[in-house]
Coordinates of C-alpha atoms in Angstrom, one line a residue:
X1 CA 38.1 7.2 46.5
X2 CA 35.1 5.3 45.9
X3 CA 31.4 6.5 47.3
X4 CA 31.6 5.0 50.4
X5 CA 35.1 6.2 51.5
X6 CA 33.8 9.4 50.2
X7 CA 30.3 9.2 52.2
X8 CA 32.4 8.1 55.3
X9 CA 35.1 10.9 56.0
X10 CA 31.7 12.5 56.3
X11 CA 32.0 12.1 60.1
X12 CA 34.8 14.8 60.8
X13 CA 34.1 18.4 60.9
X14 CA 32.5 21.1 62.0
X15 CA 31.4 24.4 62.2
X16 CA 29.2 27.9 59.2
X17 CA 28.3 30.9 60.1
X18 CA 26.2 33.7 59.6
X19 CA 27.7 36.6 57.3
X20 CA 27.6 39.9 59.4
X21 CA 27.2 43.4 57.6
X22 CA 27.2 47.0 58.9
X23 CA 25.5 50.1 57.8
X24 CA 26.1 53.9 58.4
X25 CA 24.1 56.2 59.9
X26 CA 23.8 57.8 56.5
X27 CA 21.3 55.4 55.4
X28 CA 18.6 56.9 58.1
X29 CA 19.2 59.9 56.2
X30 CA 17.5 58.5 52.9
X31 CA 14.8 59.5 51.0
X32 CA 11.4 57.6 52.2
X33 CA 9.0 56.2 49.9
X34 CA 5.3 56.0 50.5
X35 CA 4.8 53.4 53.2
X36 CA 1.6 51.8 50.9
X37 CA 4.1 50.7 48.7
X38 CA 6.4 47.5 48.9
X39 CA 9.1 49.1 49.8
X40 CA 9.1 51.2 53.3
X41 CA 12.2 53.2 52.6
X42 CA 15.8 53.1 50.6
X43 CA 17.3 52.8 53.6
X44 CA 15.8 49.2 54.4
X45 CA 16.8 48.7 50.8
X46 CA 20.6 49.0 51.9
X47 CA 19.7 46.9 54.9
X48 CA 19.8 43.4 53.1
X49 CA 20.7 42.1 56.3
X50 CA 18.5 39.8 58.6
X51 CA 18.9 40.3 62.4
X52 CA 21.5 37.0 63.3
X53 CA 24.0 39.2 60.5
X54 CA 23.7 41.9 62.9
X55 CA 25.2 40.0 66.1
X56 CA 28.6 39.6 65.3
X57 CA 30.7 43.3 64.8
X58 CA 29.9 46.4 66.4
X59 CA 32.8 48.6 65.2
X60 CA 33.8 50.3 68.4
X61 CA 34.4 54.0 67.7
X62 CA 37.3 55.8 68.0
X63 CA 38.1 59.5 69.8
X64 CA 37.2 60.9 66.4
X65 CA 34.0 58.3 65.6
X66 CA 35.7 56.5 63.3
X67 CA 34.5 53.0 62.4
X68 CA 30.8 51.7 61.8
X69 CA 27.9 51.3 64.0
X70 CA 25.1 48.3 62.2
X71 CA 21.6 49.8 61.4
X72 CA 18.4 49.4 63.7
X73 CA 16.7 48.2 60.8
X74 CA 16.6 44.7 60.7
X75 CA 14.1 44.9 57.6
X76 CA 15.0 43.3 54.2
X77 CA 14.3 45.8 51.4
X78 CA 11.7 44.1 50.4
X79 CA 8.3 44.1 52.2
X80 CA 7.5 40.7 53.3
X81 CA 3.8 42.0 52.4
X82 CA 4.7 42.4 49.2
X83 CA 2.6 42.1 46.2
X84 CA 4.1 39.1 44.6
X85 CA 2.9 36.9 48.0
X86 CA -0.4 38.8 48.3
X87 CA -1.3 38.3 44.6
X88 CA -0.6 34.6 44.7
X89 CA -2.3 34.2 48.0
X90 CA -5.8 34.9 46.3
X91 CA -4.4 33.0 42.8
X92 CA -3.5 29.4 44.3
X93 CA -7.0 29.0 45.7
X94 CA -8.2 29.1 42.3
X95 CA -5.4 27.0 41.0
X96 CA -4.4 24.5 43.3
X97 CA -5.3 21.1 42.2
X98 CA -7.7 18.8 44.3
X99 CA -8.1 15.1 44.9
X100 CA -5.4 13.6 43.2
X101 CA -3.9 16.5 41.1
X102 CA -0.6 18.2 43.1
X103 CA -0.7 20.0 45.8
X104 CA 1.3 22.7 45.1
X105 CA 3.9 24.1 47.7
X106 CA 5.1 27.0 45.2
X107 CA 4.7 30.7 46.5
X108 CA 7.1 33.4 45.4
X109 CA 10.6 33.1 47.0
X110 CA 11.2 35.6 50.0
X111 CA 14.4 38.1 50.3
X112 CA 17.0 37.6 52.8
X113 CA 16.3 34.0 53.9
X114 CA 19.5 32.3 52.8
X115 CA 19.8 28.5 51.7
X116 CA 17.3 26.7 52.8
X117 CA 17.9 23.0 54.8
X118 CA 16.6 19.7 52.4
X119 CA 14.0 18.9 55.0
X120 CA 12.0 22.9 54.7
X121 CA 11.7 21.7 50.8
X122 CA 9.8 18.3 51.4
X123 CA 11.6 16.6 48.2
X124 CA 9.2 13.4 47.9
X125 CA 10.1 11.7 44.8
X126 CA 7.9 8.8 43.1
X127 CA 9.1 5.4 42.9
X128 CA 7.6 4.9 39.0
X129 CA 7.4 6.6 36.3
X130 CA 3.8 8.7 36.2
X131 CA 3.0 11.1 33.4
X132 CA -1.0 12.0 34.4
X133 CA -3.0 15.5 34.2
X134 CA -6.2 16.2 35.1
X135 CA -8.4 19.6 35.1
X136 CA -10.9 21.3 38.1
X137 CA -14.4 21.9 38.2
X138 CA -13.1 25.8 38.0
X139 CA -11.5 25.1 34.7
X140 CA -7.5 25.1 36.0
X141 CA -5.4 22.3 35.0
X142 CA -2.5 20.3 36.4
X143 CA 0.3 17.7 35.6
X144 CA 2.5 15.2 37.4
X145 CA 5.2 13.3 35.7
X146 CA 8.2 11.1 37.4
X147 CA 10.7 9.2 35.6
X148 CA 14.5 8.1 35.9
X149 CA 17.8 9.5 33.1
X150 CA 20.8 7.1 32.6
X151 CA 24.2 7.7 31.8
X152 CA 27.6 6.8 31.4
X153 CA 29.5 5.9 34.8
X154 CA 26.8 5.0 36.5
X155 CA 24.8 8.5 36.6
X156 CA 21.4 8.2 37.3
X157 CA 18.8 11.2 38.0
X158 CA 15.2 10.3 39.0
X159 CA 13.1 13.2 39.0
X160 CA 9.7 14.5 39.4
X161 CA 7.6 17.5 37.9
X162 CA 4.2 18.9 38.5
X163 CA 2.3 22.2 37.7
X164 CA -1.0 23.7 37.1
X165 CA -2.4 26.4 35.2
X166 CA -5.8 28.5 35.6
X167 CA -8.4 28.1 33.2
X168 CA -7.4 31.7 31.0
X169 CA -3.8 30.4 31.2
X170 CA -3.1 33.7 33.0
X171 CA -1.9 32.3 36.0
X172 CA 0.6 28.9 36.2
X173 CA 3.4 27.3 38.1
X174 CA 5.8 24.6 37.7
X175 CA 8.1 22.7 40.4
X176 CA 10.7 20.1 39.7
X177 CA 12.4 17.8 42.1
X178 CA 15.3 15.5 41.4
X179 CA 18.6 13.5 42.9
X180 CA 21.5 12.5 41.1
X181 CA 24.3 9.6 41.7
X182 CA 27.0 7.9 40.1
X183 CA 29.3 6.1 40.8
X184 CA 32.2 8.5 42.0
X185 CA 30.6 9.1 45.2
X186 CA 28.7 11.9 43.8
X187 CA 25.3 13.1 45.1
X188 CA 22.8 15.9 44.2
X189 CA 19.8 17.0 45.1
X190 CA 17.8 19.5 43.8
X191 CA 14.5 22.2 43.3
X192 CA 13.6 24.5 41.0
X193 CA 10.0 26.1 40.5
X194 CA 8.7 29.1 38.9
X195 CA 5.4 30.9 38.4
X196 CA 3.8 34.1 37.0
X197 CA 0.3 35.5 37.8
X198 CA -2.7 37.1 36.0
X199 CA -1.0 40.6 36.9
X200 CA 1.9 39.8 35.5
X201 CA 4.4 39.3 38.4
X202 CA 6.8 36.9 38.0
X203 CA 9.6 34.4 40.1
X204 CA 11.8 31.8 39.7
X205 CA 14.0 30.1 42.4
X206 CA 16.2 26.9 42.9
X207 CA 18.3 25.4 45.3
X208 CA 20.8 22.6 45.4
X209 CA 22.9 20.5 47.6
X210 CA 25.7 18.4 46.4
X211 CA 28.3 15.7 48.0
X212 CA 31.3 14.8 46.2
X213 CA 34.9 14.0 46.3
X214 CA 37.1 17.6 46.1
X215 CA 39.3 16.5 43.4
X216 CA 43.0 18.7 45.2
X217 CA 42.2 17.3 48.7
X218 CA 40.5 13.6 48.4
X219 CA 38.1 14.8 51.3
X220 CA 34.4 15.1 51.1
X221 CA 32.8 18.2 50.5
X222 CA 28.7 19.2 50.4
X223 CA 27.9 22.4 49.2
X224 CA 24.8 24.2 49.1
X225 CA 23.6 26.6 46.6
X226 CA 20.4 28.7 45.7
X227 CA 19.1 31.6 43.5
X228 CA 16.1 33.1 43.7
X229 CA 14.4 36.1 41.7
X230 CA 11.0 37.8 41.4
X231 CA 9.3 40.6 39.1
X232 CA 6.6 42.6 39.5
X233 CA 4.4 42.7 36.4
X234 CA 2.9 46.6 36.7
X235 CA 5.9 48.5 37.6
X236 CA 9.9 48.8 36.8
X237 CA 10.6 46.3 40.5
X238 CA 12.2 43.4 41.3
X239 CA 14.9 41.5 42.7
X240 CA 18.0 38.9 42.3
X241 CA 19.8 36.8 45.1
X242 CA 22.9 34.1 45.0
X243 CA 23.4 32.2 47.9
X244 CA 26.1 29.5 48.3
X245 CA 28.0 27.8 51.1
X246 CA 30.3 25.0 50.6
X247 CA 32.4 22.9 53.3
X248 CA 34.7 20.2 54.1
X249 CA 35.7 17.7 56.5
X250 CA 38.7 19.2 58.0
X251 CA 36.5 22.8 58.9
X252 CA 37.4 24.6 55.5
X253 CA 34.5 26.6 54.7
X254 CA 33.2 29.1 52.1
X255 CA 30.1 31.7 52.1
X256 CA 28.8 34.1 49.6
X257 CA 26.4 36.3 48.6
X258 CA 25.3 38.6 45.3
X259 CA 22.0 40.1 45.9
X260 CA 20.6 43.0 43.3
X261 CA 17.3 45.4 43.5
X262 CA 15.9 47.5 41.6
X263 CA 12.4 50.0 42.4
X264 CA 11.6 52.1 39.6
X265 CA 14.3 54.7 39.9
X266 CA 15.9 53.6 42.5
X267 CA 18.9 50.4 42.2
X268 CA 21.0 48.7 45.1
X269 CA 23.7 45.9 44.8
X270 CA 25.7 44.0 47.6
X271 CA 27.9 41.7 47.9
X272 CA 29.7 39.2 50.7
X273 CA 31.7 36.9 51.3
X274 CA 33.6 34.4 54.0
X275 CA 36.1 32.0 53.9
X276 CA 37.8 29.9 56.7
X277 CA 40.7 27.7 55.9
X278 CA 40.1 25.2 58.5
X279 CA 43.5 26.1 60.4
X280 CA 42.4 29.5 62.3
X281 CA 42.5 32.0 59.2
X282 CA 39.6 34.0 58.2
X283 CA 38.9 36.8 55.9
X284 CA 35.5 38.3 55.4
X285 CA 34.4 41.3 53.2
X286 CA 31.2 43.3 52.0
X287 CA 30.5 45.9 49.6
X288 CA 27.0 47.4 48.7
X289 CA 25.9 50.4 46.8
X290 CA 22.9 52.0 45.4
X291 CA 22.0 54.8 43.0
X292 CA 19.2 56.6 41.4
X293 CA 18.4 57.6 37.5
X294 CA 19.6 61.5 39.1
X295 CA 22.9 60.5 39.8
X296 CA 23.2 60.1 43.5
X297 CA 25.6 57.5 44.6
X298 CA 26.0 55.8 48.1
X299 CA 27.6 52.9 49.4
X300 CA 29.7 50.9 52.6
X301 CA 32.3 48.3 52.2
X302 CA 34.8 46.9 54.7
X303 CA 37.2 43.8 55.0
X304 CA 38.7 42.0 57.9
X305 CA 41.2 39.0 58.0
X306 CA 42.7 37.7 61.2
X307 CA 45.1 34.8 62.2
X308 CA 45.9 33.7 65.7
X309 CA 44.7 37.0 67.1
X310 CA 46.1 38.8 64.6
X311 CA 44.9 41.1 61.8
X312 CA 43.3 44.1 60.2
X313 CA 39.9 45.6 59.6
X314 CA 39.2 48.7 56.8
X315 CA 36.5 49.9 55.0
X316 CA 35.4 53.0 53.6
X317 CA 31.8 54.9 53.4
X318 CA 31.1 57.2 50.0
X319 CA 28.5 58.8 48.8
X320 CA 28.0 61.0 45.4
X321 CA 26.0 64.0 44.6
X322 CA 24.2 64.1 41.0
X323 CA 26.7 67.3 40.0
X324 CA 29.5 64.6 41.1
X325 CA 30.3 65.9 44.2
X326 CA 32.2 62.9 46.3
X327 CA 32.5 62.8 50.1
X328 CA 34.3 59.4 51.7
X329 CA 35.6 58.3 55.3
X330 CA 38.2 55.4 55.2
X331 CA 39.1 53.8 58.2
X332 CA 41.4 50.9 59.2
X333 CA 42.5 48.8 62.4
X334 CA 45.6 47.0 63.1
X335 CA 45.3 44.6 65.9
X336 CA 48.7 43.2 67.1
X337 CA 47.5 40.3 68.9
X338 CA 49.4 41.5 72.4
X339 CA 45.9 44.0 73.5
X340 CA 47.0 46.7 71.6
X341 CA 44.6 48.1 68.5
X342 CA 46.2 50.8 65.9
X343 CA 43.1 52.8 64.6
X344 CA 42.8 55.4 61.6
X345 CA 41.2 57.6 58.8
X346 CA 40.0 60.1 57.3
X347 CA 37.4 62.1 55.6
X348 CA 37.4 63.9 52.5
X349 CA 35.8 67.1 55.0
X350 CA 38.9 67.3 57.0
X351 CA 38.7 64.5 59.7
X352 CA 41.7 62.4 60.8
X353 CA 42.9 60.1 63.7
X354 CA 46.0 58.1 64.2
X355 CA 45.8 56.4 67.5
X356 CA 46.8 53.3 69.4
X357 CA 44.3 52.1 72.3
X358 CA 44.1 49.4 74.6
X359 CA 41.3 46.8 73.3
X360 CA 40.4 43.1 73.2
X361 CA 40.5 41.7 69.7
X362 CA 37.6 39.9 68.9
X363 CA 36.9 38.1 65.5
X364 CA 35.3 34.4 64.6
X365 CA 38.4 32.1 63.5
X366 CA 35.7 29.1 63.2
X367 CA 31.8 29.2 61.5
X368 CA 29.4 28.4 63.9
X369 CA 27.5 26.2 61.6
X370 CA 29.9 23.8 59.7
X371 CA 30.7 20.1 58.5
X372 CA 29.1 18.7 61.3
X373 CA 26.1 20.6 61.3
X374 CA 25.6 20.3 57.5
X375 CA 26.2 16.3 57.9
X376 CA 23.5 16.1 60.4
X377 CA 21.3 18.4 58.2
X378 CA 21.6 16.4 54.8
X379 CA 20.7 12.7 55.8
X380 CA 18.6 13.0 52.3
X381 CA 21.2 13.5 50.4
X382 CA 23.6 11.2 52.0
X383 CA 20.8 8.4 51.7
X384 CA 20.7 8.7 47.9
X385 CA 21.6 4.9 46.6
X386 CA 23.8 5.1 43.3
X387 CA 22.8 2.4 40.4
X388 CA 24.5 -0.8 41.6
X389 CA 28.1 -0.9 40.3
X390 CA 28.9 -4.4 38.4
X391 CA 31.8 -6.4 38.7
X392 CA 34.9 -5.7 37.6
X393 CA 34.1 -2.0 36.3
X394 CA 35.0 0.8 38.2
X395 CA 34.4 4.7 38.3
X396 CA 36.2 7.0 36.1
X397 CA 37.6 9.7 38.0
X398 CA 38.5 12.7 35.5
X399 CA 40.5 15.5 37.3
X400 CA 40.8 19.6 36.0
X401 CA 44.0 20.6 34.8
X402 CA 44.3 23.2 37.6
X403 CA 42.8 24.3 41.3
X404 CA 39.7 26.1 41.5
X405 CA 39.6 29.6 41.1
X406 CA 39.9 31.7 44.2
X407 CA 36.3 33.4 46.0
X408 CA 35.0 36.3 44.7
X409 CA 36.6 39.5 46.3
X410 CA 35.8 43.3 47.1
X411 CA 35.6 45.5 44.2

C-alpha cells in the first residue's frame, strides 16, 4: 500500500478513551506533608488521576463493602504550583529572546496531562535552511537553525531548533521541532525540549505522532506518544511519565501509562493500561504502589475484561508495615451477562463474602475518543508532503519476522 491508499483508509473509524483508576479509602489515612511544600500530601501522590479518569467505575459495594470507591482528590501529586514552573516563571523574562531571536514556548512539562493534540504544540517549521544567533542587551543568548536530512526510500526530515541561554550560562533551554516522510506512506511528527535553571531544577519532555501502514493488517494506524520528566535541583524530587495511545481504522485501540515519583523519602509508581479490539472486547488494568526508606508498603490494583456483556472485574488492596506485617483485601466479580453479578473476597483480618445480586453490568466496549477523532485532530500530520517519488521506482516495504509483542500487563 502506497501513501495515499494508506492516507485514505484514514476515513473509517472511530472512538479513545480516558483510562479510569480507583483509590481506597486508605490513602486518606496517609501521612501529610507540610502544605508549603510541593507536594500537599502522599495521598494525592497515589492519586495520579485527573478528574475525567474518575467518571467511569464506581465499584458498587457489596453486603460486606467489598469493592472500591475512587478518591475525592482529584489532585495530581504534584503541585501545579510547583517550584520547577515558579522558578522558570521569574527565569524566562530574563532569557527570552527579543526582536528577532525565538520566542520561546518552553516551560517545565506538567503531571497528569496526557498526550497532548499537534495543534497545543504550534509546530511552525521554516521553509530554508537558517543557522543565526544573536545575544540581549541583558547578556542572554539565543539560536535558531532549520534545515532538511535525506535518505534512502525517499525519507526526508525537515527540522527546526532554537534555544537560549542567560548570560552566566546558569540558566538555558532548547526545543526542536521536526516531520518525517517517505515514501511508504509513513509520517511523523515530532517535539522535544529541555531546560535547567540557575537553581538547578531540571526537565525534559517530547511528544510524537506518527501514521503508517501496520505491517499484519495493511490498515492505517496513527499513534501518539510522549514522555515527560522533571528534577528539582535542591532536594532528592522529581518525576517520570509515558504516555502512549495508538489506533486504527477498524476501532482497534491501545492506551497506556507508566508514571514514577519520587519526594525525598517517600516513592510511588503506577501503571495502566487499555486495549479494545475493535469487535466489542475490552480489558483494562491498573496497578500503583508506593513506599518509604522505613519500609511501609501500600498499593491498589484491579483488572476488568468484558465481551458482549460478559466478564469479570478483580483487584486486590495491600499494604505493608516496616516489621513486615502484610494486610490485603481481594475481591472479584463475575457478571453473566443475563443481570446477574457473582461478588467475592476476602481479607487477611477475617472478612469474607460469596454472593450473587441482581445488577446491571456496565463497562465501555468502545473508547470514546478514537480513529475518527484522532483523524480530525491530526490534519498536520496528514498534510506532510513526502519527496516526490520518480518514475519507475517504488517504495521498499520491509516486514518483521513476527507480530508485535502483546501490551504491557499487571504485575
Amino acid at each position: 500500500m502506497g501513501a495515499s491508499s494508506a492516507v485514505s483508509l484514514v476515513r473509517f473509524g472511530l472512538g479513545t478513551s480516558n483510562h479510569e483508576l480507583r483509590l481506597k479509602k486508605w490513602t486518606r489515612r496517609l501521612l501529610c506533608f507540610d502544605t508549603r511544600k510541593r507536594f500537599s500530601c502522599l495521598a494525592d501522590m497515589l492519586a495520579p488521576i485527573r478528574q475525567s479518569e474518575e467518571r467511569r467505575f464506581e465499584q458498587k459495594t457489596g453486603a460486606h463493602g467489598a469493592g472500591i470507591k475512587p478518591s475525592s482528590s482529584a489532585m495530581p501529586f504534584a503541585s501545579p504550583k510547583s517550584r520547577f514552573l515558579s522558578k522558570q516563571e521569574k527565569f524566562y523574562p530574563r532569557c527570552t529572546p527579543r526582536l528577532t531571536g525565538p520566542q520561546s514556548r518552553d516551560t517545565p512539562p506538567k503531571r497528569d496531562t496526557g498526550i497532548a493534540n499537534e495543534k497545543d504544540w504550534g509546530i511552525d517549521l521554516l521553509n530554508e535552511n537558517v543557522n543565526e544567533s544573536g545575544s540581549n542587551e541583558d547578556g542572554s543568548t539565543w539560536f535558531r537553525e532549520s534545515g532538511q536530512d535525506l535518505g534512502e526510500n525517499g525519507y526526508r526530515c525537515r527540522w527546526t531548533r532554537m534555544g537560549g541561554r542567560s548570560h552566566d550560562a546558569s540558566s538555558e533551554w532548547t526545543e526542536t521541532w521536526w516531520e518525517k516522510s517517505d515514501w511508504t506512506g509513513y509520517k511523523e511528527l515530532g517535539v522535544e525540549k529541555s531546560g535547567k535553571s540557575a537553581e538547578g531544577d531540571s526537565w525534559w519532555e517530547t511528544w510524537q505522532e506518527v501514521l503508517h501502514q501496520d505491517e499484519w493488517s495493511n490498515l492505517a494506524r496513527i499513534e501518539r506518544s510522549a514522555q515527560k520528566q522533571a528534577k528539582s535541583g535542591t532536594e532528592n524530587a522529581g518525576w517520570y511519565e509515558k504516555w502512549w495511545e495508538k489506533y486504527d481504522a477498524k476501532g482497534w485501540t491501545e492506551k497506556g501509562a507508566h508514571k514514577y515519583g519520587r519526594l525525598n523519602e517517600q516513592s510511588w509508581w503506577e501503571k495502566w493500561g487499555e486495549h479494545y479490539d475493535g469487535r466489542g472486547s475490552v480489558l483494562k488494568w491498573t496497578d500503583k504502589w508506593a513506599e518509604t526508606e522505613l519500609g511501609t508498603k501500600w498499593g491498589d490494583k484491579w483488572e476488568e475484561k468484558f465481551f458482549s456483556g460478559i466478564g469479570s472485574r478483580q483487584g486486590e488492596t495491600w499494604h505493608v508495615s516496616p516489621n513486615s506485617d502484610r494486610w490485603s483485601r481481594t475481591w472479584g466479580e463475575e457478571h453473566f451477562g443475563n443481570g446477574k453479578v457473582h461478588k467475592y473476597g476476602k481479607s487477611t483480618t477475617g472478612e469474607s463474602w460469596d454472593i450473587v445480586v441482581d445488577e446491571e453490568t456496565y463497562y465501555e466496549a468502545e473508547p470514546h475518543y478514537g480513529w475518527a477523532d484522532v483523524v480530525g485532530d491530526s490534519t498536520q500530520l496528514l498534510s506532510i508532503q513526502p519527496r516526490e517519488r520518480p518514475p519507475g521506482v517504488y517504495p521498499n516495504l520491509e516486514f518483521g519476522p513476527s507480530p508485535p509483542p502483546e501490551p504491557d500487563q499487571p504485575q
